[in-house]
Amino acid sequence: MLDGLPKELKEKLKQIEQEAFLELSSQSFDEKSLEDFRIRYLGRNGKLTQILKDIGALSPQDRPTLGQLANTVKGTLTQKISELSDTLKKSQREKLLQETQIDITLPGRPSYSGSFHPILKTMDDIVDIFKRYGFQVAEGPEIESDYYNFEALNIPKNHPARDMQDTFYISEDVVLRTHTSPVQIRVMEKFKPPLRVIVPGTVYRHDADTSHSPMFHQVEGLLVDEAVSFAHLKGILTYFVHELFSSETQVRFRPSYFPFTEPSAELDIGCIFCLGKGCRVCKHSGWLEVAGCGMVHPAVFEAVKYDTEKISGFAFGMGVERLTMLRYHIDDIRLFYENDLRFLEQFS
Ligand code: DAH
């Protein structure tokens, strides 16, 4: 019996080995079935483990040879399982990479960058030009008193100039400012001459069509010092036109009337579309009106208690929408306020 036992065990071991390797080579494993396989042979009650236990019970003479044999089988099987497990893990990782692969040939997602609104851009450009001449930026309230918007600017009640301005009244004495000129008064009340200020701002008038909007923008300028003359005004505004448009652009100062300046003028530029030949935009005059200006009226200086004997100054005001429309050849003011990205993106 004892003789036959090792032989029997040896046969059984061979059989298990064959069975195991046959299974390994004929079946395709996944992680779970491989683990089941391992348990079936090498687990606590596995077939091979069982044999090892039986071998342990053999006589000391038979134990070593058979033990060695069984250990070799166990070793190869363990090694094979671990190799298979590695291949499985590797192919799983590759599959995952395949599935989540990035196609670098696809076009990238565009990232949209914002841009300045053309009105704001023009306003900034205007302000920058005057800054080079030492002008400082000033601002004032959009809800303004009748006094600053009119009275102090030499536009008393019942003055016909009030009709020109289609004012939005909030109450009898409070208005939405119709122009940026009231900031002239506010600045002069606060500071002594010499002064150079440039005032960008929003203004309001009861008016709306293709070239008028009830809310629009102006840039006001004011320079006060001793011995300021109309020649200074002409010089600075000519420089401004050449900077904003081109050094070729023609400039003309045409006599006009504003209550807060004397003398007053309208600044015209040679039509940038037809170069003076006459077209629809300049109404066949060859000229485009771009700003009002003049020497500060003594009544305005008196309102802020400046000494009219000692000082003089000039002022000017321009519409930003109009300048922007000319710069970019835009023919309808409403385009500025519709927030259509197709329009706005053209200015980025
Ligand atoms: N405030 C005037 C307007 O809105 C524009 C203007 C004209 C401003 C002449 C000035 C100036 O400072 O001197 O129509």
GROMACS .gro file of N, CA, C and O in nm, residues 1 104 150:
model
   12
    1MET      N    1   0.084  -0.122   0.000
    1MET     CA    2   0.000   0.000   0.000
    1MET      C    3   0.085   0.125   0.000
    1MET      O    4   0.067   0.215  -0.079
  104ILE      N    5  -0.610   6.402  -3.212
  104ILE     CA    6  -0.542   6.532  -3.223
  104ILE      C    7  -0.558   6.594  -3.361
  104ILE      O    8  -0.515   6.707  -3.384
  150PHE      N    9  -2.743  12.383  -1.775
  150PHE     CA   10  -2.783  12.500  -1.855
  150PHE      C   11  -2.736  12.634  -1.798
  150PHE      O   12  -2.657  12.704  -1.860
   0.00000   0.00000   0.00000
